[in-house]
Tab-separated table of C-alpha atoms in Angstrom:
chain	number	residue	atom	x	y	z
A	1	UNK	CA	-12.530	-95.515	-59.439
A	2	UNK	CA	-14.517	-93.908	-62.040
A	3	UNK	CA	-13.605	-91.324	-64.791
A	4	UNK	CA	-14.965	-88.597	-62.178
A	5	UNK	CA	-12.206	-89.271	-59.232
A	6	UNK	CA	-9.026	-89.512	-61.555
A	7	UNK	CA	-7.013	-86.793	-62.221
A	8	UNK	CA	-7.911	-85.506	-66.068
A	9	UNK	CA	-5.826	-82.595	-66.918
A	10	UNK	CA	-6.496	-80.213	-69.928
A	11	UNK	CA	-3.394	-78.114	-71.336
A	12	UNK	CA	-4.418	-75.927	-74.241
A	13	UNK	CA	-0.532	-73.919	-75.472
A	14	UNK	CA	-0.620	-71.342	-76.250
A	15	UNK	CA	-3.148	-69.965	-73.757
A	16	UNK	CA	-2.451	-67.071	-74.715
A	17	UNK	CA	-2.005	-66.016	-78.982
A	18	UNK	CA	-3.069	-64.361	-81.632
A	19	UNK	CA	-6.462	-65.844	-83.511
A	20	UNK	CA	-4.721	-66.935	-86.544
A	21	UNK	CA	-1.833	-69.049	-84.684
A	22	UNK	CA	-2.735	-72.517	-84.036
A	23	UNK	CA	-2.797	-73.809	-80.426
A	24	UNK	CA	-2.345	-77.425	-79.260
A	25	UNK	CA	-5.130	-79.126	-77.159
A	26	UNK	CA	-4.031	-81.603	-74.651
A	27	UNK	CA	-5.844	-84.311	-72.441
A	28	UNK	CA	-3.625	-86.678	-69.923
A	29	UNK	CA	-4.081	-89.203	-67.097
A	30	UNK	CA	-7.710	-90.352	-68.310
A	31	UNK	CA	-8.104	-94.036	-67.973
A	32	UNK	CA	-7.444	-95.476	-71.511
A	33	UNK	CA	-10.366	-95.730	-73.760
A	34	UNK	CA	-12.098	-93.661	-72.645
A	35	UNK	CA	-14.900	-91.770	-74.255
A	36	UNK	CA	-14.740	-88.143	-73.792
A	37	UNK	CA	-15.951	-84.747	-75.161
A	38	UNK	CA	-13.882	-81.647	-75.593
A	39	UNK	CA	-15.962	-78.283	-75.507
A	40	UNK	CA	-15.372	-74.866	-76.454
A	41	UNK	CA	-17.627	-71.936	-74.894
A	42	UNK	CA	-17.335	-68.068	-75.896
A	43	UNK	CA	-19.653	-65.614	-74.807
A	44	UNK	CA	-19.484	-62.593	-77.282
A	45	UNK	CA	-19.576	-58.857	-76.756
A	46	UNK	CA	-23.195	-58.770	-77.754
A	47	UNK	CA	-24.218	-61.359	-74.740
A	48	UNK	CA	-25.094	-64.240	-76.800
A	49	UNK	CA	-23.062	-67.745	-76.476
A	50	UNK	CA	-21.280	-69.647	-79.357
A	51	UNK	CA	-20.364	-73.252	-79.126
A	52	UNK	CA	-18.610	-76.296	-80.287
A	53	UNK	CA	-17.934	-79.974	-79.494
A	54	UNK	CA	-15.996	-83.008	-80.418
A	55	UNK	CA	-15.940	-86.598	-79.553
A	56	UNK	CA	-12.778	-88.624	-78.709
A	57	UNK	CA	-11.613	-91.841	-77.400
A	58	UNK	CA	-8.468	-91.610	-75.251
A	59	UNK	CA	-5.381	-93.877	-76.562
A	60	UNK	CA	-3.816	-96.277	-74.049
A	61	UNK	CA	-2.147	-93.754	-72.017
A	62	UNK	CA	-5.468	-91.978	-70.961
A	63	UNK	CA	-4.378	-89.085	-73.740
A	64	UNK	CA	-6.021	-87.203	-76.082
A	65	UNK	CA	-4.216	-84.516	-78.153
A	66	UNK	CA	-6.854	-82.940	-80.405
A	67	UNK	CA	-4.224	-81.980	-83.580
A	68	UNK	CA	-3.224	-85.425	-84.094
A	69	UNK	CA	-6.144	-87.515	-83.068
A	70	UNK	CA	-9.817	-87.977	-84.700
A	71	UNK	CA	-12.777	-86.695	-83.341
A	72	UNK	CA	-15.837	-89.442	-84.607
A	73	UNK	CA	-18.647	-86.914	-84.252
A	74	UNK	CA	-20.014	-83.289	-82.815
A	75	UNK	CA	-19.450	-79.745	-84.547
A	76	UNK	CA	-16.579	-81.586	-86.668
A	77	UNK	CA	-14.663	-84.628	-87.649
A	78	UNK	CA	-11.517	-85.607	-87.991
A	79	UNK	CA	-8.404	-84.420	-87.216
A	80	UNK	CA	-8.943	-80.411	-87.221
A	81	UNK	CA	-6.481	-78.667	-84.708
A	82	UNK	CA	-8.403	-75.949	-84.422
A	83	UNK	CA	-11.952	-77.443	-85.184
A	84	UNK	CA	-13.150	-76.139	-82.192
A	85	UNK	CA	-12.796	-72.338	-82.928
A	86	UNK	CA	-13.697	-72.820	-86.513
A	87	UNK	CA	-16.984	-75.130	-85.713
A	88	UNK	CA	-17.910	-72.695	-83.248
A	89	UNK	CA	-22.005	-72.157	-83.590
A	90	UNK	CA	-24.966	-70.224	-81.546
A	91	UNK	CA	-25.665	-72.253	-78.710
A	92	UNK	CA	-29.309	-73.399	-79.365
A	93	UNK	CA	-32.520	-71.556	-78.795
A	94	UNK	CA	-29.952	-68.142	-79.914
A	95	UNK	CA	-31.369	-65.355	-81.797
A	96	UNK	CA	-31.226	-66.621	-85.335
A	97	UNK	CA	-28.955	-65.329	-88.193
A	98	UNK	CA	-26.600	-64.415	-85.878
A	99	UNK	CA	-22.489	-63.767	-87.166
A	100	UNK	CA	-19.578	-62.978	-84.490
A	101	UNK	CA	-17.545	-60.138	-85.028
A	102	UNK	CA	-14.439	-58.709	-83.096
A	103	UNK	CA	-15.568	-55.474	-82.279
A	104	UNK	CA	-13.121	-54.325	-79.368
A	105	UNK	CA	-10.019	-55.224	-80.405
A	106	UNK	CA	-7.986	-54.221	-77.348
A	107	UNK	CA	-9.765	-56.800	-75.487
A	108	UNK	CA	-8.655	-60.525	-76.412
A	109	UNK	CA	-11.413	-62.955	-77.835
A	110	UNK	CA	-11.637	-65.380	-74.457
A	111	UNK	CA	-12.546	-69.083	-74.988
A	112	UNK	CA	-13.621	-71.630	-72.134
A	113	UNK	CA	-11.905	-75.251	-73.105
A	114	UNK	CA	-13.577	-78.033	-71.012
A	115	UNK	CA	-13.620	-81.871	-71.238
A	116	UNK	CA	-16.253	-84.146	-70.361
A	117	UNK	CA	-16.904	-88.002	-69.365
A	118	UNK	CA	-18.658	-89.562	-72.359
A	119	UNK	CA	-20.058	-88.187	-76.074
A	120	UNK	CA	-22.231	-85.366	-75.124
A	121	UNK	CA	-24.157	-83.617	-77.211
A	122	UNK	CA	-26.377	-81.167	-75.502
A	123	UNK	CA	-27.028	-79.477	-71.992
A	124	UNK	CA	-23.372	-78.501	-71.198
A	125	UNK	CA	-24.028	-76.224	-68.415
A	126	UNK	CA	-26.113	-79.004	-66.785
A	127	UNK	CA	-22.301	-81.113	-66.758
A	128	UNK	CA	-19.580	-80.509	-64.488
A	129	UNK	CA	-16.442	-80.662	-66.490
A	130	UNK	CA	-13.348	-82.973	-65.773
A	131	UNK	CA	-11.209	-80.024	-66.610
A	132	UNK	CA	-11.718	-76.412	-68.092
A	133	UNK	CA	-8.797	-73.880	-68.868
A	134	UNK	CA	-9.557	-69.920	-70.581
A	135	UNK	CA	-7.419	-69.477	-73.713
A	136	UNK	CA	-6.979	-65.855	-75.120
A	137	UNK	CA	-6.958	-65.113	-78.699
A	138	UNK	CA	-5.988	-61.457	-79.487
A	139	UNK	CA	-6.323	-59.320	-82.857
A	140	UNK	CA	-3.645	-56.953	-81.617
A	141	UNK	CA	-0.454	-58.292	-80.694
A	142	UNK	CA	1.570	-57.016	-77.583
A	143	UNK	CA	3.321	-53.060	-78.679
A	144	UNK	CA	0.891	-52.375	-81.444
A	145	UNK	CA	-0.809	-48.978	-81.394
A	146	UNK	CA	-4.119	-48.197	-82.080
A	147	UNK	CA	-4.968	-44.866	-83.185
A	148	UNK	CA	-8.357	-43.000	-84.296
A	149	UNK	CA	-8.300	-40.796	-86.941
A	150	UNK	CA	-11.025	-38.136	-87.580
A	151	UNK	CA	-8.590	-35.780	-89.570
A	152	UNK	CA	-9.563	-34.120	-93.273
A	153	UNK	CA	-13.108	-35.609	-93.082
A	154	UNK	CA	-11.559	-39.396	-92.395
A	155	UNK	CA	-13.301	-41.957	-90.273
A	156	UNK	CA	-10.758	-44.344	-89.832
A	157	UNK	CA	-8.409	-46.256	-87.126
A	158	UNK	CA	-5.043	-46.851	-87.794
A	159	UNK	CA	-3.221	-49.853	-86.470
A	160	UNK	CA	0.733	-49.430	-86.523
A	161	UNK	CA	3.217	-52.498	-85.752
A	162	UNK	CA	5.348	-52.826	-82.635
A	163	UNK	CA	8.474	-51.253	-83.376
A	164	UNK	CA	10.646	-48.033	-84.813
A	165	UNK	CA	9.432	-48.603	-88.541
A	166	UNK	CA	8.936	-47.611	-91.317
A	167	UNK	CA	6.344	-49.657	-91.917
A	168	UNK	CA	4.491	-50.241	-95.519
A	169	UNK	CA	0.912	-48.625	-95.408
A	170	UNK	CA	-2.175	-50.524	-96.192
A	171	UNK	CA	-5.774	-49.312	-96.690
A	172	UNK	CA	-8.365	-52.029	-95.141
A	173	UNK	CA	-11.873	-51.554	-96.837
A	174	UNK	CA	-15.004	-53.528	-96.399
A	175	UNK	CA	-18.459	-54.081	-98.334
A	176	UNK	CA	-21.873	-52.633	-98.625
A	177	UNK	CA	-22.633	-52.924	-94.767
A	178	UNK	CA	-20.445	-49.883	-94.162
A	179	UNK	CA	-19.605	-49.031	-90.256
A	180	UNK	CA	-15.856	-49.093	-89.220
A	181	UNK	CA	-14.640	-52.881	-89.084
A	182	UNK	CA	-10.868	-52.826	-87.155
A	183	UNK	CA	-10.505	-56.552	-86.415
A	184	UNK	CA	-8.749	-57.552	-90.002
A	185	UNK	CA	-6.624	-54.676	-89.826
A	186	UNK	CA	-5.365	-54.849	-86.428
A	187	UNK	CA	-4.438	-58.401	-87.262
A	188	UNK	CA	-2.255	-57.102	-89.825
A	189	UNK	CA	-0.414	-54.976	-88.069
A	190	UNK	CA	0.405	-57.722	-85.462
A	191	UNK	CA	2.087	-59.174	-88.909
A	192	UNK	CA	4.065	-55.821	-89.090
A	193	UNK	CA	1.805	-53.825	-91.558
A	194	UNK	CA	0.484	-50.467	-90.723
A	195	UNK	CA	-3.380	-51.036	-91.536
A	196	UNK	CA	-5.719	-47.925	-91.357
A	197	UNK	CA	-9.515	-49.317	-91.491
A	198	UNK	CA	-11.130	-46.995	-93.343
A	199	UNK	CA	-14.802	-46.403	-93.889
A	200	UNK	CA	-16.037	-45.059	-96.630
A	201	UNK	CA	-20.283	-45.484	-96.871
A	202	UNK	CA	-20.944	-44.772	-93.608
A	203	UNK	CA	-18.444	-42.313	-92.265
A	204	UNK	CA	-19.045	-38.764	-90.366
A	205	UNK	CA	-18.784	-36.763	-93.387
A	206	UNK	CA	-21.816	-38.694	-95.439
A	207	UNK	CA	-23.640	-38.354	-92.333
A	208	UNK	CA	-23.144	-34.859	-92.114
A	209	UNK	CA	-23.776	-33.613	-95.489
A	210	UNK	CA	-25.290	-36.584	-97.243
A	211	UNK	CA	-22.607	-36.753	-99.892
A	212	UNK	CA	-20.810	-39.991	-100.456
A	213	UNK	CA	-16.958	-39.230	-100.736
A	214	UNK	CA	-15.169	-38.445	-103.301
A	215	UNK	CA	-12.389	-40.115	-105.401
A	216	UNK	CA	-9.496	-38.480	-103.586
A	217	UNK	CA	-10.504	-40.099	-100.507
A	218	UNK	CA	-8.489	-43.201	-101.673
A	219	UNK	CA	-4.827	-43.719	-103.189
A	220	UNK	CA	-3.937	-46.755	-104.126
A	221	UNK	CA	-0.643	-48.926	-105.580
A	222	UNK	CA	-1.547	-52.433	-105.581
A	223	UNK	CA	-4.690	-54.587	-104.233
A	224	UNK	CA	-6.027	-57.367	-102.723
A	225	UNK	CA	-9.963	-58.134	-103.561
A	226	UNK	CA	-11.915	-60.302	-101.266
A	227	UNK	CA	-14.955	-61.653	-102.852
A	228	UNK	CA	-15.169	-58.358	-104.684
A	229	UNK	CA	-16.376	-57.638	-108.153
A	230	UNK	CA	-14.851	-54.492	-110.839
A	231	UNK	CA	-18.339	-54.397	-112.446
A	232	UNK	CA	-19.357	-50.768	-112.026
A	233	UNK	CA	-20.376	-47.587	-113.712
A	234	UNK	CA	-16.749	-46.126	-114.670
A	235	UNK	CA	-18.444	-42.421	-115.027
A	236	UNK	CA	-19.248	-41.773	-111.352
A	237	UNK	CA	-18.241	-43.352	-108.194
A	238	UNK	CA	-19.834	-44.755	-105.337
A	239	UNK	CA	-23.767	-43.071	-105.577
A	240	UNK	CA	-24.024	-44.126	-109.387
A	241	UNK	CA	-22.861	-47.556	-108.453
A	242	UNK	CA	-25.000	-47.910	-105.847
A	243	UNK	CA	-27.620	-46.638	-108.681
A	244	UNK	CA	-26.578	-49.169	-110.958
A	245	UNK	CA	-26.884	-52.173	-107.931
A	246	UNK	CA	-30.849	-50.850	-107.475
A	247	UNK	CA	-31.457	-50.635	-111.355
A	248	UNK	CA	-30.816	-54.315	-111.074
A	249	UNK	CA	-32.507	-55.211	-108.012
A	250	UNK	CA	-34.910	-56.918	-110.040
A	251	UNK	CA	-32.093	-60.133	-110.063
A	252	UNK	CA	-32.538	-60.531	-106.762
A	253	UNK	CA	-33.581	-63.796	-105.637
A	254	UNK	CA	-35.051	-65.537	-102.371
A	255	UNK	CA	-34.833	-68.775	-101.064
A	256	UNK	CA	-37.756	-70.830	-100.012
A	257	UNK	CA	-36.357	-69.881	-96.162
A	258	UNK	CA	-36.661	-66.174	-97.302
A	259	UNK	CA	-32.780	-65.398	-97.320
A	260	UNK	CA	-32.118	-62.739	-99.990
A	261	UNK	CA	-29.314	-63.778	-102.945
A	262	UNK	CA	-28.081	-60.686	-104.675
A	263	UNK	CA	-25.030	-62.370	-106.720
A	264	UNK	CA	-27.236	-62.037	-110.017
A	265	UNK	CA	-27.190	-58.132	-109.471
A	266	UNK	CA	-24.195	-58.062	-111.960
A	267	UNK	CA	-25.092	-60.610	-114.145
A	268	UNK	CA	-24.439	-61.445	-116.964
A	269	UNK	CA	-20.755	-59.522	-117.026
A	270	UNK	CA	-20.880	-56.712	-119.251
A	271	UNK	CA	-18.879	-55.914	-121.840
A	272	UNK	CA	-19.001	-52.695	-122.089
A	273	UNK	CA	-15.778	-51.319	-120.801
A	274	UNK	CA	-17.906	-48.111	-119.307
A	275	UNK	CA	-19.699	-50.520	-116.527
A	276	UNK	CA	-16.787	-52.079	-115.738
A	277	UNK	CA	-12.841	-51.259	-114.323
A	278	UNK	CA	-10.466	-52.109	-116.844
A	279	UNK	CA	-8.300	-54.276	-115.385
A	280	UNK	CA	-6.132	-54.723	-118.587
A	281	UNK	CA	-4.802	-51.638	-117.638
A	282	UNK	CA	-3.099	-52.494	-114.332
A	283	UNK	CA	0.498	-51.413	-113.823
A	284	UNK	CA	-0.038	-53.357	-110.320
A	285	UNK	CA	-0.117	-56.465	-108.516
A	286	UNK	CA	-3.791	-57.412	-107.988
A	287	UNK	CA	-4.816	-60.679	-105.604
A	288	UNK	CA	-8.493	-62.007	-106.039
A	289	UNK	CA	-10.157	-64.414	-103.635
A	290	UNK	CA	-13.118	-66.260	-104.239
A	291	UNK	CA	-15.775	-68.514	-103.202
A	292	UNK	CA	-16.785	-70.387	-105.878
A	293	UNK	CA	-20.472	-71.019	-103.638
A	294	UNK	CA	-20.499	-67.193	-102.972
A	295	UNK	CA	-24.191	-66.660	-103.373
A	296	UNK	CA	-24.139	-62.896	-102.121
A	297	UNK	CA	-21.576	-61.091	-104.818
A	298	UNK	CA	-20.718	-62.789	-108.399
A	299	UNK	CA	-17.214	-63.240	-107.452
A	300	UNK	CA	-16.125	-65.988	-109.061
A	301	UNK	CA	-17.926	-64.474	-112.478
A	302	UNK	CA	-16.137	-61.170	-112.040
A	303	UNK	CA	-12.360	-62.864	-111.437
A	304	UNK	CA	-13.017	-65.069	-114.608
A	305	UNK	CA	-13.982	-61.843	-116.659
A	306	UNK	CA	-10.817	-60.247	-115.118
A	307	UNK	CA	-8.488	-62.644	-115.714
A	308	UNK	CA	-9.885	-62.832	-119.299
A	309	UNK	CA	-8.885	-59.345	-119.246
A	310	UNK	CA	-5.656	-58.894	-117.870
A	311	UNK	CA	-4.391	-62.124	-120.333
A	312	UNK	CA	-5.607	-60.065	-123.691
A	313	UNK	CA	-3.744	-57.126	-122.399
A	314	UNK	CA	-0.302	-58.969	-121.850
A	315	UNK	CA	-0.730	-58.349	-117.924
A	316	UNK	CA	-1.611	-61.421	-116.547
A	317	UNK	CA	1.614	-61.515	-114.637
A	318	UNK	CA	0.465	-59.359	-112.195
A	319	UNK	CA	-2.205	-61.285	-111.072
A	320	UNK	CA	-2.718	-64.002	-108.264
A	321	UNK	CA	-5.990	-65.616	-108.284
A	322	UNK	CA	-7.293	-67.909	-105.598
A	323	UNK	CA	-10.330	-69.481	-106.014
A	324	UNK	CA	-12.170	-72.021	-103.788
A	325	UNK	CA	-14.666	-74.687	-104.120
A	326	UNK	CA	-17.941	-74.700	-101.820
A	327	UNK	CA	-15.926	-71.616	-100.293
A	328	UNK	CA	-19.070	-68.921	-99.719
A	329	UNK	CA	-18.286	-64.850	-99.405
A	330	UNK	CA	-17.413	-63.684	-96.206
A	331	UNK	CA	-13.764	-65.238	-96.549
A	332	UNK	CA	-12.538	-63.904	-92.754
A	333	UNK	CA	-8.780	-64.300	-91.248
A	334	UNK	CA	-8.305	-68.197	-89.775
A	335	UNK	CA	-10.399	-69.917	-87.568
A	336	UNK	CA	-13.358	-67.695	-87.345
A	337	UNK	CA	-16.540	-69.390	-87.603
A	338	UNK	CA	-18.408	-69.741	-90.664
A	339	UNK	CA	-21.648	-67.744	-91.039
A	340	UNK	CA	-23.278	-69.168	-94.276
A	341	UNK	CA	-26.444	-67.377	-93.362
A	342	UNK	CA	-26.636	-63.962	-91.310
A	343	UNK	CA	-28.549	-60.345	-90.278
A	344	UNK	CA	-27.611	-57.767	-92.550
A	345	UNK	CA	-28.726	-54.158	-92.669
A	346	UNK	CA	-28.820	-52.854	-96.036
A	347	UNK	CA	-26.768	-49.948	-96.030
A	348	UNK	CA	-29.881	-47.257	-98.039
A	349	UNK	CA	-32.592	-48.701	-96.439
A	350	UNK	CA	-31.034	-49.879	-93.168
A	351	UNK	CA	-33.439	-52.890	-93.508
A	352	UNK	CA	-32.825	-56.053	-92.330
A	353	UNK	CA	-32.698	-58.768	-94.061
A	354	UNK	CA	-31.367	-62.387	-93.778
A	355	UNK	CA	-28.848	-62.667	-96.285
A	356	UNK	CA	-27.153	-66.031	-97.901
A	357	UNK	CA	-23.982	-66.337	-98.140
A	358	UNK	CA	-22.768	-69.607	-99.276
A	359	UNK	CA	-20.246	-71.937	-98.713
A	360	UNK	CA	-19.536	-75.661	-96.644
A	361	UNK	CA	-18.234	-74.981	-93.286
A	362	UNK	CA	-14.631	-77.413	-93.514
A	363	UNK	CA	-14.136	-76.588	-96.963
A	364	UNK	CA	-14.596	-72.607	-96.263
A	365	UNK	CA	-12.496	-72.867	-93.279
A	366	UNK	CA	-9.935	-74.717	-95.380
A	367	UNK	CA	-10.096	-71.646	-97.744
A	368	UNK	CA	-9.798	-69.076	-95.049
A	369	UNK	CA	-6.207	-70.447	-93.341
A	370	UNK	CA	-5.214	-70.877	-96.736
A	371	UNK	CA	-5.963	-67.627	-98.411
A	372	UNK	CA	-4.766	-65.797	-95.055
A	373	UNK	CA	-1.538	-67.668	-95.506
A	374	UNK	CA	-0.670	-66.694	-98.792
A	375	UNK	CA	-2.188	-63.350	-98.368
A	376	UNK	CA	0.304	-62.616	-95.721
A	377	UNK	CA	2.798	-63.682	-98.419
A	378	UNK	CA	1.775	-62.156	-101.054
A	379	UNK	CA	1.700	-58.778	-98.983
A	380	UNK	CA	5.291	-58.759	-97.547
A	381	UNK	CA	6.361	-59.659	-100.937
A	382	UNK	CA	4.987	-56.475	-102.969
A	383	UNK	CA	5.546	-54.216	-100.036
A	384	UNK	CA	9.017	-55.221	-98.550
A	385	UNK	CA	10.918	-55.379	-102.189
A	386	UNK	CA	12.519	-51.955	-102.244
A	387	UNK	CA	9.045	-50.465	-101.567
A	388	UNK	CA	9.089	-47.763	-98.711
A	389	UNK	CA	5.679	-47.031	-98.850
A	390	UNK	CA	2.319	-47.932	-100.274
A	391	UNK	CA	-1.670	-48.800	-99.829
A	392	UNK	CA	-3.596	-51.726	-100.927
A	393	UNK	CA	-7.286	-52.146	-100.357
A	394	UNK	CA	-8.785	-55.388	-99.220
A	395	UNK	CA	-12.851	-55.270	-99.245
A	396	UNK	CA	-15.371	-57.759	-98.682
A	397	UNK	CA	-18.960	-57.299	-96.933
């Protein structure tokens, strides 16, 4: 009897989840010793396929369970529980520069787990499987509410928890790309958080009159910064920042590949206080996270500078820094694949341009479950003490 005729089963629990809880990959009643290859297939909302495979060797039970044994070789090694979300790649001969993004969050993120006789590396579809199951991986857990908002000039979509409430408020904000990006914040509110992703470049009422909002579009009490920088002009807002960025476009750099580098656009640091926030002021709790191979935004740089700050000024307590090795800058919620290299349309131009942005793919997964983790943490402690209400802003490209 070959590997073909016995009866290989495939468990993956929970089928169904949300994408930052962990999920437990099971193979049974292979012969033992075997070699076999576990393979992940998701077909995104844009059409094109993402990938990723691992290599095992049954124990003497015919089993396999993926977050306790070692995969020798394919999109990862070792033992990585969810390795095959996080490892997840264009299948080859894809568009290039490609990056996967949530963009309907009411539908779940579905995944096709299969297992195969023997260490393959290529033509999947040609294979027929031992065993496949679907696993669904949601950004909005069951009860939460989803709610456009087009109100006082706003483009935004507010997420609010399962539940009577109150709930603490939280602003979500993202990068230069602009567009309305939901899948962080509905996450959060599956953790209990009202989230309202806002956007702020690219929103109906710049589009309508050509004026970039004003300052008392935003409010608020305490932040988290992802891969961020608080180098900018302090006597305007967002235009005479975006000034300042093209008065230094001369920094930016290409690769021999042609992939742009802008994280010299801010460099050196000023000192002048006028092209920079003064953090030494804060009255608030302030989280940075960082890639320390970010090579689209001077991250690192800037949270140095700040901490430098906020210790001269006595406020240093206030601040939680986490900063990663070989981590790049699009730090995302757990398990989502790394793009070191994608498209981006510059938000003036709209051009497109292939833009680096750093970081090792274990080590910036590593830094994404981690940061999430105490992210989560560091959110239900500043707005569950006593607080009844409140925004933070969290803003990365």
């Amino acid at each position: 009897m070959d590997e073909k005729h016995c009866c290989v089963t495939l468990s993956v629990q929970p089928s169904r989840g949300l994408v930052d809880e962990k999920f437990v990959i099971l193979v049974q009643n292979s012969f033992p010793s075997s070699l076999l290859t576990i393979y992940a297939h998701h077909q995104c909302e844009d059409g094109y396929s993402w990938h990723a495979f691992a290599h095992y060797t049954s124990d003497a039970t015919g089993a396999v369970n993926v977050s306790e044994d070692c995969s020798i070789g394919g999109t990862y090694s070792g033992v990585e529980a969810m390795g095959l979300l996080w490892s997840l790649k264009p299948v080859p001969g894809s568009k290039p520069g490609l990056r996967m993004r949530k963009k309907n969050v009411q539908a779940p993120m579905v995944v096709t787990i299969s297992v195969y006789s023997g260490h393959l590396t290529e033509c999947f579809g040609d294979q027929v499987p031992l065993a496949s199951v679907e696993v669904e991986r949601w950004y909005m857990a069951p009860g939460v509410q989803r709610i456009p908002v087009t109100e006082d000039g706003l483009t935004a979509t507010l997420f609010l928890p399962s539940g009577p409430g109150p709930f603490p408020g939280l602003l979500d904000l993202w990068g230069g790309g602009g567009q309305l990006v939901e899948y962080r914040a509905a996450l959060l509110a599956s953790h209990g958080i009202a989230s309202m992703a806002l956007d702020y470049l690219t929103c109906k009422y710049t589009m309508e009159t050509g004026k970039i909002v004003e300052q008392d579009y935003f409010e608020l009490r305490c932040a988290v910064c992802v891969s961020g920088s608080h180098v900018q002009p302090m006597d305007g807002f967002l235009k005479e920042m975006l000034d300042y960025f093209s008065k230094n476009s001369g920094n930016t750099r290409f690769t021999k590949d042609n992939e742009v580098v802008w994280r010299d656009l801010l460099l050196p640091i000023p000192i002048d206080l006028s092209l920079k926030v003064d953090v030494g002021k804060l009255q608030c709790p302030l989280m940075l996270i960082v890639g320390e191979d970010d090579q689209n935004w001077c991250a690192y740089e800037s949270a140095m500078d700040m901490k430098g700050m906020m210790e001269r000024a006595g406020n240093n307590h206030l601040l939680t820094l986490l900063s990663y090795p070989n981590a790049g800058h699009l730090i995302e919620p757990p398990y989502m694949p790394h793009a070191r290299v994608s498209l981006f349309r510059y938000m003036q131009s709209h051009q497109k341009m292939m833009a680096l942005w750093g970081g090792q793919t274990l080590e910036h997964s590593r830094a994404q479950e981690d940061a999430w983790r105490k992210l989560l943490v560091f959110l239900k402690k500043n707005l569950y003490s006593g607080v009844k209400s409140g925004s933070l802003s969290l803003s990365n490209l």
